[in-house]
Coordinates of N, CA and C in Angstrom, one line a residue:
I1 N -40.2 -23.3 -44.4 CA -40.7 -22.2 -43.6 C -39.3 -21.2 -42.9
K2 N -39.0 -20.3 -43.1 CA -37.8 -19.3 -42.3 C -38.1 -17.8 -42.2
M3 N -37.5 -18.0 -40.8 CA -37.8 -16.7 -40.1 C -37.1 -15.5 -40.8
N4 N -37.7 -14.4 -41.1 CA -37.0 -13.2 -41.8 C -35.8 -12.9 -40.8
S5 N -34.8 -12.4 -41.2 CA -33.7 -12.0 -40.3 C -33.5 -10.9 -39.6
K6 N -34.6 -9.8 -40.8 CA -34.6 -8.4 -40.7 C -35.7 -8.6 -39.3
K7 N -35.4 -7.9 -38.1 CA -36.5 -7.6 -37.1 C -37.2 -6.5 -37.0
Q8 N -38.0 -6.1 -38.1 CA -38.7 -4.7 -37.9 C -39.7 -5.1 -37.5
P9 N -40.3 -4.0 -36.4 CA -41.3 -4.3 -35.4 C -42.7 -4.3 -36.3
L10 N -43.6 -5.3 -36.1 CA -44.7 -5.4 -37.0 C -45.8 -5.4 -35.8
A11 N -47.2 -4.7 -36.1 CA -48.2 -4.5 -35.0 C -48.7 -5.5 -34.5
P12 N -48.8 -5.7 -33.2 CA -49.3 -6.8 -32.2 C -50.9 -7.0 -32.6
F13 N -51.4 -8.0 -32.5 CA -52.7 -8.1 -32.8 C -53.6 -8.4 -31.0
D14 N -54.9 -7.6 -31.0 CA -55.3 -7.9 -29.8 C -56.6 -8.5 -29.7
L15 N -56.1 -9.6 -29.7 CA -57.4 -10.7 -29.5 C -57.8 -11.0 -28.8
P16 N -58.9 -11.6 -28.0 CA -59.1 -12.4 -26.9 C -58.2 -13.6 -26.4
P17 N -57.7 -13.5 -25.5 CA -56.7 -14.5 -25.3 C -57.1 -16.1 -25.5
D18 N -58.3 -16.3 -25.7 CA -59.0 -17.7 -26.0 C -59.3 -18.0 -27.5
T19 N -58.9 -16.5 -28.1 CA -59.0 -16.9 -29.8 C -57.6 -17.2 -30.2
V20 N -57.8 -18.6 -31.0 CA -56.5 -19.0 -31.4 C -56.2 -19.3 -33.0
V21 N -54.9 -19.5 -33.2 CA -54.8 -19.9 -34.5 C -53.9 -21.4 -34.6
L22 N -54.8 -21.9 -35.4 CA -54.2 -23.5 -35.3 C -53.4 -23.7 -36.5
V23 N -52.3 -24.2 -36.0 CA -51.3 -24.4 -36.7 C -50.9 -25.8 -37.0
V24 N -51.1 -26.5 -38.0 CA -51.4 -27.8 -38.7 C -50.0 -28.2 -39.5
D25 N -49.3 -28.9 -39.1 CA -48.2 -29.3 -39.7 C -47.3 -30.6 -39.1
D26 N -47.0 -31.5 -40.0 CA -46.4 -32.8 -39.4 C -45.3 -32.4 -39.2
N27 N -44.3 -31.5 -39.5 CA -43.2 -31.0 -39.4 C -42.8 -30.5 -38.2
A28 N -42.5 -30.9 -36.9 CA -42.4 -30.4 -35.8 C -41.7 -28.6 -35.9
M29 N -40.6 -28.7 -36.8 CA -39.8 -27.7 -36.8 C -40.6 -26.3 -37.6
N30 N -41.1 -26.7 -38.4 CA -42.3 -26.0 -39.2 C -43.6 -25.0 -37.9
R31 N -43.9 -26.0 -37.4 CA -44.6 -25.9 -36.5 C -44.0 -24.8 -35.4
S32 N -42.7 -25.0 -35.0 CA -41.7 -24.5 -33.8 C -42.2 -22.9 -34.6
I33 N -41.4 -23.0 -36.0 CA -41.1 -21.4 -36.4 C -42.4 -20.7 -36.6
L34 N -43.5 -21.2 -36.9 CA -44.6 -20.6 -37.2 C -45.1 -19.9 -35.9
K35 N -45.2 -21.0 -35.0 CA -45.5 -20.8 -33.2 C -44.5 -19.2 -32.8
R36 N -43.5 -19.2 -33.2 CA -42.7 -18.5 -32.9 C -42.9 -17.2 -33.2
M37 N -43.3 -16.9 -34.6 CA -43.8 -15.9 -34.9 C -45.1 -15.5 -34.8
L38 N -45.9 -16.3 -34.3 CA -47.5 -15.9 -34.2 C -47.4 -15.3 -32.4
T39 N -46.4 -16.1 -31.8 CA -46.2 -15.7 -30.6 C -45.7 -14.0 -30.5
Q40 N -44.5 -13.3 -31.8 CA -44.3 -12.1 -31.8 C -45.2 -11.5 -32.1
F41 N -46.5 -12.0 -32.9 CA -47.7 -11.2 -33.1 C -48.7 -11.0 -31.8
K42 N -48.2 -11.8 -30.5 CA -49.2 -11.6 -29.5 C -50.2 -12.5 -29.8
L43 N -50.0 -13.4 -30.9 CA -51.4 -14.6 -31.1 C -51.3 -15.5 -30.3
A44 N -52.5 -16.2 -29.6 CA -52.1 -17.4 -29.0 C -52.6 -18.7 -30.4
H45 N -52.0 -20.0 -29.8 CA -52.0 -20.8 -30.7 C -52.0 -21.9 -30.3
V46 N -52.7 -23.0 -31.1 CA -52.7 -24.3 -30.7 C -52.3 -25.0 -31.6
E47 N -51.6 -26.7 -31.9 CA -50.8 -27.1 -32.7 C -51.6 -28.5 -33.1
A48 N -51.6 -28.9 -34.2 CA -51.9 -30.3 -34.8 C -51.0 -30.9 -35.5
A49 N -50.3 -32.0 -35.5 CA -49.2 -32.5 -36.1 C -49.9 -33.6 -37.6
N50 N -51.1 -33.7 -37.7 CA -51.6 -34.1 -38.7 C -53.1 -33.6 -38.7
G51 N -53.8 -33.8 -40.0 CA -55.1 -33.3 -40.1 C -56.2 -34.3 -39.2
Q52 N -55.9 -35.4 -38.9 CA -57.0 -35.8 -38.1 C -57.1 -34.7 -36.7
E53 N -55.8 -34.9 -36.1 CA -55.8 -33.9 -34.7 C -56.3 -32.6 -35.1
A54 N -56.0 -32.1 -36.5 CA -56.8 -30.7 -36.6 C -58.6 -30.8 -36.7
V55 N -58.8 -31.8 -37.1 CA -60.2 -31.9 -37.2 C -61.0 -32.4 -35.6
D56 N -60.1 -32.9 -35.0 CA -60.2 -33.3 -33.4 C -60.3 -31.8 -32.6
I57 N -59.2 -30.8 -32.9 CA -59.1 -29.6 -32.0 C -60.7 -28.7 -32.9
M58 N -60.8 -28.8 -34.0 CA -62.1 -28.2 -34.4 C -63.4 -28.5 -33.8
L59 N -63.4 -29.6 -33.7 CA -65.0 -30.4 -33.0 C -65.1 -30.5 -31.6
S60 N -63.7 -29.7 -30.8 CA -63.8 -29.8 -29.9 C -63.8 -28.2 -29.5
S61 N -63.3 -27.2 -30.4 CA -63.2 -25.7 -30.2 C -64.8 -25.0 -30.0
R62 N -64.6 -24.0 -29.5 CA -65.6 -23.4 -28.6 C -66.6 -22.7 -30.3
N63 N -66.2 -23.0 -31.5 CA -66.7 -22.4 -32.6 C -67.9 -23.7 -32.7
Y64 N -67.7 -25.1 -32.7 CA -68.3 -26.0 -32.8 C -69.0 -26.2 -31.3
T65 N -68.7 -26.3 -30.5 CA -69.4 -26.7 -29.1 C -69.9 -25.7 -28.4
S66 N -69.4 -24.7 -28.2 CA -70.1 -23.6 -27.6 C -69.5 -23.5 -25.9
N67 N -68.7 -24.3 -25.8 CA -68.0 -24.6 -24.3 C -67.4 -23.3 -24.5
A68 N -67.6 -22.5 -23.5 CA -66.7 -21.2 -22.6 C -65.1 -21.4 -22.4
A69 N -65.2 -22.6 -22.3 CA -63.7 -22.8 -21.7 C -63.1 -23.4 -22.9
A70 N -63.4 -23.8 -23.8 CA -62.8 -24.1 -25.1 C -62.0 -22.7 -26.1
P71 N -60.9 -23.0 -26.5 CA -60.6 -21.8 -27.3 C -61.5 -21.4 -28.5
E72 N -61.5 -20.5 -29.3 CA -62.3 -20.1 -30.6 C -60.9 -20.1 -31.4
V73 N -61.2 -21.0 -32.4 CA -60.2 -21.0 -33.6 C -60.6 -19.7 -34.7
A74 N -59.4 -18.8 -34.6 CA -60.0 -17.9 -35.7 C -59.3 -18.1 -36.9
L75 N -58.6 -18.9 -37.1 CA -57.7 -18.7 -38.6 C -57.1 -20.5 -38.4
V76 N -56.9 -21.0 -39.5 CA -56.3 -22.1 -39.6 C -55.1 -22.2 -40.6
L77 N -54.0 -22.5 -40.4 CA -52.5 -22.9 -40.9 C -52.5 -24.3 -41.1
M78 N -52.8 -24.6 -42.7 CA -52.6 -26.0 -43.1 C -51.8 -26.3 -44.2
D79 N -50.9 -27.4 -43.4 CA -50.0 -28.2 -44.5 C -51.0 -29.0 -45.1
L80 N -50.7 -29.4 -46.3 CA -51.1 -30.3 -47.0 C -50.6 -31.5 -47.1
S81 N -49.7 -31.7 -47.0 CA -49.0 -33.3 -47.1 C -48.4 -33.7 -45.5
M82 N -49.3 -34.4 -45.1 CA -49.1 -35.2 -43.9 C -49.6 -36.4 -43.7
P83 N -49.0 -37.2 -43.0 CA -49.6 -38.5 -42.5 C -50.8 -38.6 -42.1
V84 N -51.2 -39.8 -41.5 CA -53.0 -39.8 -41.1 C -54.0 -39.4 -42.0
M85 N -53.8 -38.0 -41.9 CA -55.1 -37.5 -42.5 C -54.1 -36.4 -43.4
D86 N -54.1 -35.9 -44.8 CA -53.8 -35.1 -44.9 C -54.1 -33.5 -44.9
G87 N -53.7 -32.4 -45.4 CA -54.6 -31.4 -45.3 C -55.5 -31.0 -46.2
Y88 N -55.8 -31.8 -47.4 CA -56.9 -31.9 -48.4 C -57.9 -32.4 -47.3
Q89 N -58.1 -33.8 -46.9 CA -59.0 -34.5 -46.2 C -59.5 -33.8 -45.0
A90 N -58.6 -32.9 -44.4 CA -58.8 -32.3 -43.2 C -59.7 -31.3 -43.6
T91 N -59.5 -30.3 -44.6 CA -60.0 -29.1 -44.9 C -61.7 -29.3 -45.4
S92 N -61.4 -30.6 -46.2 CA -62.8 -31.1 -46.8 C -63.9 -31.8 -45.5
T93 N -63.2 -32.4 -44.5 CA -64.2 -32.7 -43.3 C -64.3 -31.7 -42.4
I94 N -63.3 -30.6 -42.2 CA -64.1 -29.5 -41.6 C -64.9 -28.5 -42.2
R95 N -65.0 -28.5 -43.6 CA -65.7 -27.7 -44.1 C -67.4 -28.3 -44.4
R96 N -67.5 -29.5 -44.1 CA -68.6 -30.2 -43.8 C -69.7 -29.8 -42.9
Y97 N -69.0 -29.2 -41.9 CA -69.5 -28.7 -40.6 C -70.1 -27.4 -41.1
P98 N -71.3 -26.8 -41.0 CA -71.7 -25.5 -41.5 C -71.3 -24.0 -40.6
V99 N -70.9 -24.6 -39.2 CA -70.4 -23.4 -38.5 C -68.8 -22.9 -39.2
F100 N -68.2 -24.0 -39.9 CA -67.0 -23.9 -40.1 C -66.9 -23.2 -41.9
A101 N -68.0 -22.6 -42.3 CA -68.2 -22.4 -43.8 C -66.9 -21.3 -43.7
N102 N -67.0 -20.3 -43.1 CA -66.3 -18.7 -43.2 C -65.0 -19.1 -42.5
L103 N -64.5 -20.3 -41.8 CA -63.6 -20.0 -41.0 C -62.3 -20.1 -42.3
P104 N -61.3 -19.0 -42.0 CA -60.0 -19.1 -43.1 C -59.4 -20.1 -42.5
I105 N -59.2 -20.7 -43.7 CA -58.0 -21.9 -43.7 C -57.2 -21.6 -44.6
V106 N -55.9 -21.5 -44.3 CA -54.6 -21.1 -45.3 C -53.9 -22.4 -45.5
A107 N -53.9 -22.8 -46.6 CA -53.1 -24.2 -47.0 C -51.5 -23.6 -47.1
L108 N -50.6 -24.1 -46.5 CA -49.3 -23.7 -46.5 C -48.6 -24.9 -46.8
T109 N -47.9 -25.3 -48.2 CA -47.4 -26.2 -48.7 C -45.9 -25.7 -49.3
A110 N -45.2 -26.9 -49.5 CA -43.6 -26.7 -50.4 C -44.4 -27.0 -51.9
A111 N -45.3 -27.8 -52.0 CA -46.1 -27.9 -53.6 C -46.2 -26.9 -54.3
T112 N -45.7 -26.7 -55.4 CA -46.1 -25.7 -56.2 C -47.0 -26.1 -57.5
I113 N -47.3 -27.5 -57.4 CA -48.0 -28.0 -58.9 C -49.6 -27.3 -58.9
E114 N -49.7 -27.1 -60.1 CA -51.1 -26.3 -60.2 C -52.1 -27.3 -59.6
E115 N -51.8 -28.3 -60.2 CA -53.1 -29.3 -59.7 C -53.4 -29.2 -58.5
G116 N -52.3 -29.2 -57.5 CA -52.3 -29.3 -56.2 C -53.3 -28.1 -55.4
K117 N -53.0 -26.9 -56.2 CA -53.3 -25.8 -55.6 C -55.1 -25.7 -55.8
Q118 N -55.4 -26.1 -57.1 CA -56.8 -26.5 -58.0 C -57.6 -27.1 -57.2
H119 N -56.9 -28.5 -56.1 CA -57.6 -29.3 -55.2 C -57.6 -29.0 -54.1
A120 N -56.9 -27.8 -53.6 CA -56.8 -27.3 -52.2 C -58.0 -26.5 -52.3
L121 N -58.1 -25.7 -53.5 CA -59.4 -24.7 -53.6 C -60.8 -25.5 -53.5
E122 N -60.5 -26.5 -54.1 CA -62.0 -27.3 -54.5 C -62.4 -27.9 -52.9
V123 N -61.6 -28.3 -52.1 CA -62.1 -28.8 -51.2 C -62.3 -27.9 -50.2
G124 N -62.0 -26.5 -50.1 CA -62.4 -25.4 -49.4 C -61.3 -24.7 -48.8
V125 N -59.9 -24.7 -49.3 CA -59.2 -23.8 -48.9 C -59.3 -22.3 -49.1
T126 N -59.3 -21.5 -48.2 CA -59.7 -19.7 -48.4 C -58.4 -19.1 -49.5
E127 N -57.3 -19.9 -49.1 CA -55.9 -19.3 -49.8 C -55.0 -20.3 -49.8
Y128 N -53.6 -20.2 -50.3 CA -52.8 -21.3 -51.1 C -51.4 -20.4 -51.2
R129 N -50.7 -21.0 -50.1 CA -49.4 -20.1 -49.7 C -48.5 -20.9 -50.0
T130 N -47.1 -21.3 -50.6 CA -46.3 -22.1 -50.8 C -45.1 -21.5 -49.9
K131 N -44.6 -22.5 -49.4 CA -43.3 -22.3 -48.3 C -42.2 -22.0 -48.8
P132 N -41.2 -21.3 -48.5 CA -41.0 -20.8 -47.2 C -42.1 -19.7 -46.8
I133 N -42.5 -19.5 -45.6 CA -43.6 -18.5 -45.4 C -42.8 -17.4 -44.5
K134 N -42.8 -16.5 -44.8 CA -41.6 -15.5 -44.2 C -42.7 -14.7 -43.4
R135 N -42.1 -13.8 -42.2 CA -42.8 -13.3 -40.8 C -43.6 -12.4 -41.7
D136 N -43.2 -11.3 -42.5 CA -44.4 -10.4 -43.0 C -45.4 -10.8 -43.9
M137 N -44.9 -12.0 -44.4 CA -46.1 -12.8 -45.1 C -47.5 -13.4 -44.4
L138 N -46.5 -14.0 -43.1 CA -47.9 -14.4 -42.3 C -48.4 -13.3 -41.2
H139 N -47.8 -12.2 -41.0 CA -48.2 -11.1 -40.2 C -49.4 -10.3 -41.2
S140 N -49.4 -10.8 -42.5 CA -50.1 -9.9 -43.6 C -51.6 -10.9 -43.7
L141 N -51.1 -11.9 -43.8 CA -52.3 -13.2 -43.6 C -53.2 -12.8 -42.6
C142 N -52.6 -12.8 -41.3 CA -53.1 -12.8 -40.0 C -54.0 -11.3 -40.0
Q143 N -53.6 -10.5 -40.6 CA -54.5 -9.0 -40.7 C -55.4 -9.2 -41.5
Q144 N -55.4 -10.1 -42.6 CA -56.1 -10.2 -43.6 C -57.7 -10.9 -43.0
Y145 N -57.3 -11.9 -42.4 CA -58.1 -13.1 -41.8 C -58.7 -12.9 -40.2
L146 N -58.0 -12.1 -40.0 CA -58.2 -12.4 -38.2 C -59.3 -11.1 -38.3
P147 N -60.1 -11.2 -36.9 CA -60.6 -9.9 -36.7 C -60.1 -8.8 -35.9
N148 N -60.2 -7.5 -35.8 CA -59.5 -6.5 -35.3 C -60.2 -6.2 -34.2
P149 N -60.6 -6.4 -32.8 CA -61.4 -5.9 -32.1 C -60.7 -4.5 -31.4
S150 N -59.3 -4.1 -31.6 CA -59.0 -3.0 -31.0 C -59.8 -1.6 -32.0
S151 N -59.5 -2.3 -33.5 CA -60.1 -1.1 -33.9 C -61.4 -1.0 -34.2
G152 N -62.3 -1.8 -33.8 CA -63.6 -2.1 -34.0 C -64.1 -2.6 -35.3
N153 N -63.1 -3.0 -36.1 CA -63.5 -3.3 -37.7 C -62.9 -5.1 -37.8
D154 N -63.9 -5.8 -37.9 CA -63.6 -7.3 -37.9 C -63.0 -7.2 -39.9
T155 N -61.6 -7.2 -40.1 CA -61.4 -7.4 -40.9 C -61.3 -8.5 -41.9
R156 N -61.8 -9.7 -41.4 CA -62.0 -10.8 -42.0 C -62.5 -10.8 -43.5
E157 N -62.1 -11.3 -44.6 CA -62.7 -11.4 -45.8 C -63.5 -12.4 -45.6
I158 N -65.0 -12.4 -46.1 CA -65.9 -13.4 -46.3 C -65.5 -14.0 -47.8
V159 N -65.8 -15.1 -48.0 CA -65.2 -15.6 -49.2 C -67.0 -16.8 -49.6

């Protein structure tokens, strides 16, 4: 994951502060870079270092518990190759819960093997992107999958 050196302004998002993007990656540097870009977009985020942590976060989120104090996860950025529980297993586990059926989960991976992409789509990944993830691409993904309350339009794609 690389930061784009050209700092052209990108439109910030206007989501409620308790709406977050879940960043799941075992590499702390990758998480840091993604979080920095999300902060530039004015998006709140939470992080997980492996798939099990991601599942735990999802099962304690407002999406699942209806707990008003818990964050609502609006988008998951999921690495696929991680220890403890990989992104394939985590996605499959998350998708077992009907409340997460339409949650956008974008796989971000260094692997470019076609079988890996096919497997990711089979377990429920919404979209598959290879690293490095540039700032403009991440912004575009966020525009595609996050609701846009300031315009009154929900721009998420239902898959």
